[in-house]
Short mmCIF file of C-alpha atoms and ligand atoms in Angstrom, two decimals:
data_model
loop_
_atom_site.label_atom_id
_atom_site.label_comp_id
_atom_site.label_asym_id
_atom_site.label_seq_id
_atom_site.Cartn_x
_atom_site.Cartn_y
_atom_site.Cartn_z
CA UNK P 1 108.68 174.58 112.75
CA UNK P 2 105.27 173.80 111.69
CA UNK P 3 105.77 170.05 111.46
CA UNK P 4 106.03 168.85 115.01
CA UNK P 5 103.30 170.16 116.56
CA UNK P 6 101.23 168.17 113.51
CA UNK P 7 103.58 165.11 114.56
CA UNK P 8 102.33 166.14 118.20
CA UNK P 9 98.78 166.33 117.53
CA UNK P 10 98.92 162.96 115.43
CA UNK P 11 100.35 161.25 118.44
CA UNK P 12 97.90 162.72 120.97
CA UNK P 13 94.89 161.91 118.44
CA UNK P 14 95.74 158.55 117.99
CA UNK P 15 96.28 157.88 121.98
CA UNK P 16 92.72 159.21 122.15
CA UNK P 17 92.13 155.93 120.01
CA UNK P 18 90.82 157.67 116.95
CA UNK P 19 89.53 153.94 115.33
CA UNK P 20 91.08 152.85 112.65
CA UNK P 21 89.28 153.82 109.46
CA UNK P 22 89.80 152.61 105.77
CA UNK P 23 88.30 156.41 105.17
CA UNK P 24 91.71 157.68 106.62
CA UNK P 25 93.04 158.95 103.03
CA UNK P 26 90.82 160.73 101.73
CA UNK P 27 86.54 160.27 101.50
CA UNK P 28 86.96 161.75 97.87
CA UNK P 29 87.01 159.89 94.54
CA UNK P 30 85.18 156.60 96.92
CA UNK P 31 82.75 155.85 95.56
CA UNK P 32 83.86 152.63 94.01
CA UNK P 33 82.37 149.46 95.35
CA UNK P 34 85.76 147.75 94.95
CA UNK P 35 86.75 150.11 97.84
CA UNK P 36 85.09 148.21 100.41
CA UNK P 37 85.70 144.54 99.25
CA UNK P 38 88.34 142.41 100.54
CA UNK P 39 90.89 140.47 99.03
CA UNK P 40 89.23 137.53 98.29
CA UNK P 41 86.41 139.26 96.92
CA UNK P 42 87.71 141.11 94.63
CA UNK P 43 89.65 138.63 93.13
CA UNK P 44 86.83 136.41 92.77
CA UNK P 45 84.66 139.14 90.97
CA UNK P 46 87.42 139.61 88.49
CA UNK P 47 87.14 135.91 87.63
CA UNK P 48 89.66 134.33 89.48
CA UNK P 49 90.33 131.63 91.97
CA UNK P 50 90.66 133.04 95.64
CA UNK P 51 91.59 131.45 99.14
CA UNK P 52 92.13 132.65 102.39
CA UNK P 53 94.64 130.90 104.87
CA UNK P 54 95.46 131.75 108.32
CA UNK P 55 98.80 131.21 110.13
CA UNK P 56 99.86 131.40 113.81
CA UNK P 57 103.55 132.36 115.01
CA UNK P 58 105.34 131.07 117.36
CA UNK P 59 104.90 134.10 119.28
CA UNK P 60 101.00 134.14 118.72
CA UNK P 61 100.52 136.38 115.69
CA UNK P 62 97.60 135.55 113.54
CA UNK P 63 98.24 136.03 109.96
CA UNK P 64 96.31 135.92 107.10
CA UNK P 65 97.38 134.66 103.79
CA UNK P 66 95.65 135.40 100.09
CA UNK P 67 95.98 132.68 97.27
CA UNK P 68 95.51 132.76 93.70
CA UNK P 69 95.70 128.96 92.74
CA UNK P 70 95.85 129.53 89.07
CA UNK P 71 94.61 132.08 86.23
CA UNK P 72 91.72 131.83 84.53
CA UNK P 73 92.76 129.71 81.83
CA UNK P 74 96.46 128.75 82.66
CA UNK P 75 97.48 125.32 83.76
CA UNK P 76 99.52 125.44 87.26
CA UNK P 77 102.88 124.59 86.73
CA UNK P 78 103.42 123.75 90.57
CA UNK P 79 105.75 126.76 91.08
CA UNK P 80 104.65 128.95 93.74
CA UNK P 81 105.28 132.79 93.80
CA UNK P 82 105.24 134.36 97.13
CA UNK P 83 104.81 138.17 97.32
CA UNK P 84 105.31 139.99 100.52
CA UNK P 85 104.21 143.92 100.62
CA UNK P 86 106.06 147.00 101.84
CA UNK P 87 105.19 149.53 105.01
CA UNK P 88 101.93 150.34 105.45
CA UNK P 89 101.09 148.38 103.03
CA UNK P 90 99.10 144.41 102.71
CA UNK P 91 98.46 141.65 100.58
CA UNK P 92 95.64 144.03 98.35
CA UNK P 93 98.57 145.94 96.58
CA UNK P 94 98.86 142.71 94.22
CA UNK P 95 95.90 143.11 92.74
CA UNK P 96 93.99 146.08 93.52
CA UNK P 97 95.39 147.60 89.85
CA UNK P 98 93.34 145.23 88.18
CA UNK P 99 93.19 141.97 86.06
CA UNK P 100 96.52 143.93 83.62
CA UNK P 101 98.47 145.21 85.75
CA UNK P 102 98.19 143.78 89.38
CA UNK P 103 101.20 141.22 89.69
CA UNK P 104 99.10 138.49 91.70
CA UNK P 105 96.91 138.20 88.39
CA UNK P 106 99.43 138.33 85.90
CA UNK P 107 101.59 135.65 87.72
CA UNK P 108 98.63 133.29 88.10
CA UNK P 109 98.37 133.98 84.51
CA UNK P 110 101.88 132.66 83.86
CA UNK P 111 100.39 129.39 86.03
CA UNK P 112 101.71 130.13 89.46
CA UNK P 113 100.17 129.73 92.33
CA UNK P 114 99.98 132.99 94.25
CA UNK P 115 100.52 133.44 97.34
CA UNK P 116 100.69 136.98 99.21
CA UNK P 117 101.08 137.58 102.90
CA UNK P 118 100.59 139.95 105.54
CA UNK P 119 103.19 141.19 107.95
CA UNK P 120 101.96 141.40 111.80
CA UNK P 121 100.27 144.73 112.62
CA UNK P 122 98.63 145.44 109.10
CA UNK P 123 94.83 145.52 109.06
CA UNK P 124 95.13 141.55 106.97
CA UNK P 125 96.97 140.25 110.24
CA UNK P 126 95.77 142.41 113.27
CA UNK P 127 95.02 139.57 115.31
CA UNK P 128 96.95 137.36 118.18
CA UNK P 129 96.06 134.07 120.06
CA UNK P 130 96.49 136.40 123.48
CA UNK P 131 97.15 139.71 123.11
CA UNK P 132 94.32 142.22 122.06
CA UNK P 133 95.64 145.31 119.80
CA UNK P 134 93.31 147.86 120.78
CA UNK P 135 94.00 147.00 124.15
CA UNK P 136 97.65 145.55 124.90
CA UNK P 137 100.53 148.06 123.96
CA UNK P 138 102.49 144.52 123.57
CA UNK P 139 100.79 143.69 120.79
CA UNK P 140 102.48 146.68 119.10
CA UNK P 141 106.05 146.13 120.20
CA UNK P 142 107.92 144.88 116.94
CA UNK P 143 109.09 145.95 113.82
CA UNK P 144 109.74 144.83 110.80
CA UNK P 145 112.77 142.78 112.18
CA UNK P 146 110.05 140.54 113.93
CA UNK P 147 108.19 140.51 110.61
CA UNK P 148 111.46 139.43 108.79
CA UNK P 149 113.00 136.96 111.42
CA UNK P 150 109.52 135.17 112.51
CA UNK P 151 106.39 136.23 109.73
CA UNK P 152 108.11 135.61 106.61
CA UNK P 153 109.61 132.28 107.44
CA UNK P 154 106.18 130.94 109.33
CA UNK P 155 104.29 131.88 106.28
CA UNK P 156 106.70 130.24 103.61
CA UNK P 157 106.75 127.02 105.44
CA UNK P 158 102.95 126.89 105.90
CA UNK P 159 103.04 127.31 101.87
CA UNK P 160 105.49 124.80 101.33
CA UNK P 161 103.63 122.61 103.28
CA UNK P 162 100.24 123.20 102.01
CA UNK P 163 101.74 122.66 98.29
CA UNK P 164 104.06 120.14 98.60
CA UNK P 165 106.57 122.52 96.94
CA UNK P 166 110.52 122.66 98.21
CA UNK P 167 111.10 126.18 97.14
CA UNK P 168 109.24 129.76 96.40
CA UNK P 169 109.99 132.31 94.22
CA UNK P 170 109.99 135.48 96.35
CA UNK P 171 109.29 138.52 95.42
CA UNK P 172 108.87 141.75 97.66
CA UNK P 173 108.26 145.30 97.31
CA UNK P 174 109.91 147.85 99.80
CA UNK P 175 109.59 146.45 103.62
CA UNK P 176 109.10 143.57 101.52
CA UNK P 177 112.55 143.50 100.50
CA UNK P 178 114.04 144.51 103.85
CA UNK P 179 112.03 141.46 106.22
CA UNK P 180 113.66 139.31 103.36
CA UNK P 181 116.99 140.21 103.98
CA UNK P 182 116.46 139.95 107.79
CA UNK P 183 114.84 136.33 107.10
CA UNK P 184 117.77 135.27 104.80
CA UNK P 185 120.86 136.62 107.28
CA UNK P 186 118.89 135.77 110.94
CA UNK P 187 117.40 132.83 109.55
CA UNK P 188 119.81 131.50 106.65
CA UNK P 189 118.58 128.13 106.63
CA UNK P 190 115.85 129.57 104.38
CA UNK P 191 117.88 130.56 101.73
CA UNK P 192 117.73 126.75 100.43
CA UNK P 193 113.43 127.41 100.42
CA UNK P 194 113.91 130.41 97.72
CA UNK P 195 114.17 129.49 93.96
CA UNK P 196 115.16 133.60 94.11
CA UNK P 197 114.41 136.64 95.58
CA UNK P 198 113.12 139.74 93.37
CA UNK P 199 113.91 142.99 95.33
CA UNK P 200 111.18 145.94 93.84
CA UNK P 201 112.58 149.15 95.49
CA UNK P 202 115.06 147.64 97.78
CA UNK P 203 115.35 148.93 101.63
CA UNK P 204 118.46 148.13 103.54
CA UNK P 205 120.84 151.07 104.07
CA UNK P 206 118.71 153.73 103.33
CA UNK P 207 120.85 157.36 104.17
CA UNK P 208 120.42 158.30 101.14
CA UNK P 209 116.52 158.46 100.89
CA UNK P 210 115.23 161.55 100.21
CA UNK P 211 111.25 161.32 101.18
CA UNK P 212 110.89 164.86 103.29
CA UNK P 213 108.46 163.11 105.44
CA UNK P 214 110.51 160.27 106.21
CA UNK P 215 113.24 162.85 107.20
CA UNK P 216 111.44 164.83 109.56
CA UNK P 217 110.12 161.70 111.33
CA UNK P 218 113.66 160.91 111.35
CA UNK P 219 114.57 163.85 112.88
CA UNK P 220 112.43 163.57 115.69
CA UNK P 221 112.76 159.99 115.98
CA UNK P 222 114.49 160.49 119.53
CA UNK P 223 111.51 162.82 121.47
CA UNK P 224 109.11 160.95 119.08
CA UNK P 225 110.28 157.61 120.77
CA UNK P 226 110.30 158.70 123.82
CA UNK P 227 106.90 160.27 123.69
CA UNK P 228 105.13 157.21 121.78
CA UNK P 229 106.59 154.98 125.34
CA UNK P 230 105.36 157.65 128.09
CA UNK P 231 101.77 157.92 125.94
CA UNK P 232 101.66 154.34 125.38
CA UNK P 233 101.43 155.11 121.59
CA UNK P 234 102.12 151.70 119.83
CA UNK P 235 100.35 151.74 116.08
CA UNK P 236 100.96 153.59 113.77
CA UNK P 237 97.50 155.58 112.59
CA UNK P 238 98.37 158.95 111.15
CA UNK P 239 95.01 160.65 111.66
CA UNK P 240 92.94 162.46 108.77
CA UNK P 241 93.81 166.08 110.07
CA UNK P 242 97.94 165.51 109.90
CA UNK P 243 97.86 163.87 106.78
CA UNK P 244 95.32 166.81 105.16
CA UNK P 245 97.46 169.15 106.52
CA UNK P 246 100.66 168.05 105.73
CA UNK P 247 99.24 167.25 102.39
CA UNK P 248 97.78 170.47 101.40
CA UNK P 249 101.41 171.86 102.88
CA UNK P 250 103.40 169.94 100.07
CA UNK P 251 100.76 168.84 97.07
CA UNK P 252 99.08 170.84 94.28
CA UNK P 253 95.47 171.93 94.54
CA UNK P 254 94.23 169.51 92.00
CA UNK P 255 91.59 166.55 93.45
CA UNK P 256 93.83 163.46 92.22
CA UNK P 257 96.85 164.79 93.92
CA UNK P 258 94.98 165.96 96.86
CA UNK P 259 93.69 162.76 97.09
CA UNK P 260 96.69 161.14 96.98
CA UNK P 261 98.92 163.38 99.25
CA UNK P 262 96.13 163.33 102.23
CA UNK P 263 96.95 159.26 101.86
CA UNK P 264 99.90 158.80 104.70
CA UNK P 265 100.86 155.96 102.22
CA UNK P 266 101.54 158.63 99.25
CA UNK P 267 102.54 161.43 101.26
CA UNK P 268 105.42 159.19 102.55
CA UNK P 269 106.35 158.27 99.30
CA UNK P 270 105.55 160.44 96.70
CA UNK P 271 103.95 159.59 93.71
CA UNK P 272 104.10 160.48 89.88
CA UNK P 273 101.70 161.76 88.31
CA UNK P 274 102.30 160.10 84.31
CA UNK P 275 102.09 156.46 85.87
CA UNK P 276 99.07 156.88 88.42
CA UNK P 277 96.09 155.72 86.97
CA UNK P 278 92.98 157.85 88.05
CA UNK P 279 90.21 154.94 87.51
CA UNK P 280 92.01 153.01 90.15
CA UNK P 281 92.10 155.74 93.10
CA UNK P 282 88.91 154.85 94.57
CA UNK P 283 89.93 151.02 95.02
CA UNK P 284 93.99 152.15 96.03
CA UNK P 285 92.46 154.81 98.55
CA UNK P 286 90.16 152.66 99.96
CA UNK P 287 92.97 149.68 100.91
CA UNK P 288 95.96 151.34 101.90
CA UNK P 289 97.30 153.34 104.42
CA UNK P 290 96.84 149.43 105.87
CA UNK P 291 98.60 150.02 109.30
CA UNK P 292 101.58 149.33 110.72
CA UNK P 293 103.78 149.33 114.58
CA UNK P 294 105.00 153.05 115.83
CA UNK P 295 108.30 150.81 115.68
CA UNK P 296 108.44 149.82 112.09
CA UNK P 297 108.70 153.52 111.25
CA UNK P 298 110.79 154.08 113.94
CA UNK P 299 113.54 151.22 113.17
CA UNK P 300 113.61 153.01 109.54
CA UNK P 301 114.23 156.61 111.03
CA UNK P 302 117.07 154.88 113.05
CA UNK P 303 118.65 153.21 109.86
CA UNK P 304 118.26 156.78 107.81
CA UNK P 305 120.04 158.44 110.89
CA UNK P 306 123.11 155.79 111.21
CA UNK P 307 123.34 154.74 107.64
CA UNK P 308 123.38 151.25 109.43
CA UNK P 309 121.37 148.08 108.60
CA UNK P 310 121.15 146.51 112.18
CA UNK P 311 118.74 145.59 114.16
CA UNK P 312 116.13 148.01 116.20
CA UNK P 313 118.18 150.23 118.93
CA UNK P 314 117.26 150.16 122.47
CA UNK P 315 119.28 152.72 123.73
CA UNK P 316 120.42 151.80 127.13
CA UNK P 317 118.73 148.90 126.72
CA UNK P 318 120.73 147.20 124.03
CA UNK P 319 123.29 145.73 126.59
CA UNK P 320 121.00 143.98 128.12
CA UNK P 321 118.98 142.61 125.10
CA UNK P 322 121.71 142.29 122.59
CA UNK P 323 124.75 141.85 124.79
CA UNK P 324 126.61 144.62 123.43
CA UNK P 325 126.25 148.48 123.38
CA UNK P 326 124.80 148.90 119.85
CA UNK P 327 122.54 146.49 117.40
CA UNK P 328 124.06 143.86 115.56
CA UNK P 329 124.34 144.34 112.01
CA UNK P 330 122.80 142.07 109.97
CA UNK P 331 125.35 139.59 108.54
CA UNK P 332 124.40 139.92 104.40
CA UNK P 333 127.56 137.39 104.09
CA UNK P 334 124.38 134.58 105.16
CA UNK P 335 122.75 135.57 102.09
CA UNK P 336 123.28 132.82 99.52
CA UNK P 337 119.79 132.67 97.43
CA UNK P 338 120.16 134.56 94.07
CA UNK P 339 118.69 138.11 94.40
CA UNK P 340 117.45 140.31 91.49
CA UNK P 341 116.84 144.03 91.96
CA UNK P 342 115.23 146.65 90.71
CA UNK P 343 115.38 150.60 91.37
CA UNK P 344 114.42 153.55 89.92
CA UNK P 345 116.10 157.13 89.80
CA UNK P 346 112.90 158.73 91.39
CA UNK P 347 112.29 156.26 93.98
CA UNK P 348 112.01 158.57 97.50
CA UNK P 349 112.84 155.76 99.68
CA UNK P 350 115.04 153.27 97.60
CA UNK P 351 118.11 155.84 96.75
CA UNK P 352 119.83 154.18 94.24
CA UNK P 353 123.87 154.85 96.20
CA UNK P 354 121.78 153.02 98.88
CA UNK P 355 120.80 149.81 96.28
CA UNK P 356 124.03 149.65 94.91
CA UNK P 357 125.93 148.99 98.29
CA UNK P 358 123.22 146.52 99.19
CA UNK P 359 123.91 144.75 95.86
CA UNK P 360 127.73 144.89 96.40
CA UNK P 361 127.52 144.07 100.54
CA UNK P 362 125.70 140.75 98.87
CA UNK P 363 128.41 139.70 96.73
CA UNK P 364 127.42 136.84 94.67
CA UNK P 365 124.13 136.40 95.80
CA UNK P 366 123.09 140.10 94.31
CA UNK P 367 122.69 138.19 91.09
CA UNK P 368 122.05 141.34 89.22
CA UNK P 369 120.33 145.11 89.21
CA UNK P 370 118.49 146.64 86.71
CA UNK P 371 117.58 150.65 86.60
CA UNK P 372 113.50 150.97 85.70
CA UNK P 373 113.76 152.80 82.76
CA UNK P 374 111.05 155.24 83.47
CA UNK P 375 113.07 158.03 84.89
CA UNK P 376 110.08 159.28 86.62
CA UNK P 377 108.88 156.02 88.61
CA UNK P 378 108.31 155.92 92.04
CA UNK P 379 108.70 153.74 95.22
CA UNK P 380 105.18 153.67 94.90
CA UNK P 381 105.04 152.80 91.05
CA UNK P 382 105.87 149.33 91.33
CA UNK P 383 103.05 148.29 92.64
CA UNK P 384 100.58 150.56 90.80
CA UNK P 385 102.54 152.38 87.83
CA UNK P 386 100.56 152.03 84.21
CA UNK P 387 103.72 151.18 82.80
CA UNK P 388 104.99 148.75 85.60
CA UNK P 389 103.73 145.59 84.10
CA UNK P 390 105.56 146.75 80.04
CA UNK P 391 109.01 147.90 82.22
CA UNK P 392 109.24 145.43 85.23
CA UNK P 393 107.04 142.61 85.71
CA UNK P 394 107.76 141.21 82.39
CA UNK P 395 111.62 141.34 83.30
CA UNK P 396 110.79 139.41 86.35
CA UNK P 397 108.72 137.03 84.70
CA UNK P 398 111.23 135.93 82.56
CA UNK P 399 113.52 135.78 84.90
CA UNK P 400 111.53 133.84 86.98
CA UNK P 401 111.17 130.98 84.49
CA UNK P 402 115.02 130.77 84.39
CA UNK P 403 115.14 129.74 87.79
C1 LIG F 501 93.52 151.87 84.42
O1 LIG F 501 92.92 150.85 85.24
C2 LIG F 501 91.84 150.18 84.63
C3 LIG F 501 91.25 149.27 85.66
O2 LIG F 501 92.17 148.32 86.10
C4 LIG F 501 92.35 149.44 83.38
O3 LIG F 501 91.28 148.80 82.75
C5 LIG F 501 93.01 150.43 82.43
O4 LIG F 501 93.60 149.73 81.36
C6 LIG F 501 94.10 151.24 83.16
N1 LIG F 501 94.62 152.28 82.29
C7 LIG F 501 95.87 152.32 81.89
C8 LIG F 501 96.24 153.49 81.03
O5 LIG F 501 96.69 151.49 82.18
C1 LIG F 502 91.26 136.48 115.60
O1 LIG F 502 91.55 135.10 115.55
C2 LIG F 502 90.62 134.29 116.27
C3 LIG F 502 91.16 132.87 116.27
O2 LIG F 502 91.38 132.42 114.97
C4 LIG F 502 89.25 134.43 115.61
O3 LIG F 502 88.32 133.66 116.32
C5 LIG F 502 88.85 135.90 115.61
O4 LIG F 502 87.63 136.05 114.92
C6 LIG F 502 89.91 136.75 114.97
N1 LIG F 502 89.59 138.16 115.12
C7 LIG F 502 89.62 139.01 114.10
C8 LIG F 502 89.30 140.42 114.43
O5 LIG F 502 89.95 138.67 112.98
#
């Protein structure tokens, strides 16, 4: 088997401490100077109102919030949207499409006030009060139930305090979706502080995925584990030679798909082809892969392996953290806020059996599902597909102004 002794070098590479590097998809096609701005800049060059917040957990994690106020023209209606990205992902995915297609624009358009955060870990919110990240394997020792049970909520009250507002619309994409479910059931007093929830490419159960990377991480999660604790391997930084190799393994020869499948991001997830808008690839290579714990990736391969969606598995250590032998499930029956989703039939890590038991496990809070009717879109798609705005956003809009 070819694949594990990439996995292998990976690992070894980035205990060497290979530094984190923005260039880590691909140096091809950057050459845009949108590449290198942040957030805030960006937004402001297209014309638009731009803030930066910061936030401190309870357990020390620094994170850093973006904020549209308003559009360019619109009026805010004091109704604030709050977007939360997937894996790997960060608070750029919202806009880096551009002015008409990102979602951050086109909701301040519709006069909300946007507000997207970062999960702990991701290059937006790699920062703590004590604990340095290059430095302190600590730092590194969550996943995205920590990002569900203490980021999510400590970011929507800061915004509910900062706006005077009672209630956020939330919408996530991927992860996104899955630290809102762990919020809602571990922390259901928060259900009353969500107008609704909009699921893009929901993650709960997720045996049914069919991303061929995903699996074979999955199928080594055990030694992989194990090896990332005796190495003291703790962040997740797939280095430039696995990804290129893996990438030229699986991906046509062309540059846009080599570009694209050398991106640990894409090469997770897959991509299509029709909705991936080449003028954009500079900006999209150049902000994500945007980091992420060894464990986030690790509490998926458990979930793909067990068909469970429970919390992270300790091994012989669950006894003595949870009390019991195995990870509690997470109770869905302490969902109450109305939940919309959406899923496609070519997502790679949303499988739509998967979706559909989510939606039923809810009961009446899965308010309703809708299939993207682009048979071809991707996990990836919703936040960059051309055709995302015409097929989903609009359906969300209006939804949102139901609520
Ligand atoms: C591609 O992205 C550019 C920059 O955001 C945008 O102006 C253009 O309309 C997009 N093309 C398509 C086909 O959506
Ligand atoms: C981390 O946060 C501290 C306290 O807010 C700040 O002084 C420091 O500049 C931050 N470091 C980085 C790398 O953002």
């Amino acid at each position: 088997m070819l694949v594990l002794p990439l996995i292998l070098s990976t690992v070894i590479t980035i205990s060497l401490g290979v530094p984190h590097s923005r260039q880590l998809g691909h140096p091809v096609l950057q050459d845009d100077e949108d590449a290198d701005l942040t957030v805030p800049e960006l937004v402001t060059k297209y014309g638009y109102p731009a803030e930066e917040h910061f936030v401190t957990t309870s357990d020390g994690y620094i994170l850093r919030l973006h904020r549209i106020p308003h559009g360019r023209t619109s009026h805010n209606k004091n109704k604030v949207a709050f977007l939360m990205h997937g894996l790997l992902c960060s608070s750029a995915d919202w806009i880096i499409t551009g002015t008409t297609h990102g979602l951050g624009y086109l909701l301040a358009d519709e006069g909300y006030d946007v507000w997207m955060g970062n999960g702990r870990g991701n290059h937006e919110s790699r920062n703590h009060t004590t604990l340095n990240p290059d430095t302190d394997a600590d730092f590194w020792h969550f996943s995205w139930h920590e990002i569900g049970n203490v980021d999510v909520p400590t970011m929507i009250d800061y915004v509910l305090e900062t706006t005077g507002q009672s209630q956020v619309y939330h919408i996530g994409h991927s992860q996104g979706t899955t630290s809102y479910y762990v919020m809602a059931s571990t922390r259901p007093e928060y259900n009353d502080k969500i107008a609704a929830h909009f699921s893009l490419a929901p993650i709960a159960y997720m045996n049914h995925m069919t991303s061929p990377l995903m699996h074979i991480v999955a199928s080594f999660s055990g030694p992989l584990d194990v090896l990332a604790e005796l190495i003291g391997l703790n962040e997740f930084l797939p280095s430039s030679d696995f990804i290129e190799a893996v990438g030229s393994l699986l991906c046509a020869d062309d540059e846009i798909t080599q570009a694209l499948c050398t991106n640990a991001l894409f090469a997770i997830c897959g991509f299509s082809p029709h909705e991936m808008n080449a003028t954009i690839l500079p900006v999209l290579t150049g902000h994500t892969p945007a980091g992420a714990s060894v464990r986030q990736l690790m509490h998926y391969a458990q979930e793909i392996n067990s068909g469970y969606f429970r919390e992270y598995d300790f091994g012989l250590d669950n006894l003595a953290i949870y009390g019991q032998l195995s990870p509690p499930d997470y109770d869905l029956s302490k969902i109450t806020a109305p939940i919309y989703m959406f899923y496609s039939h070519n997502d790679w890590m949303a499988g739509e059996t998967d979706v559909i038991k989510l939606c039923d496990g809810l009961g009446d809070a899965c308010a309703a599902h809708f299939l993207v009717s682009d048979d071809e879109f991707n996990h990836l798609d919703y936040l960059y597909g051309i055709s995302a705005p015409e097929i989903l956003y609009a359906r969300v809009i209006s939804l949102m102004a139901r609520h």
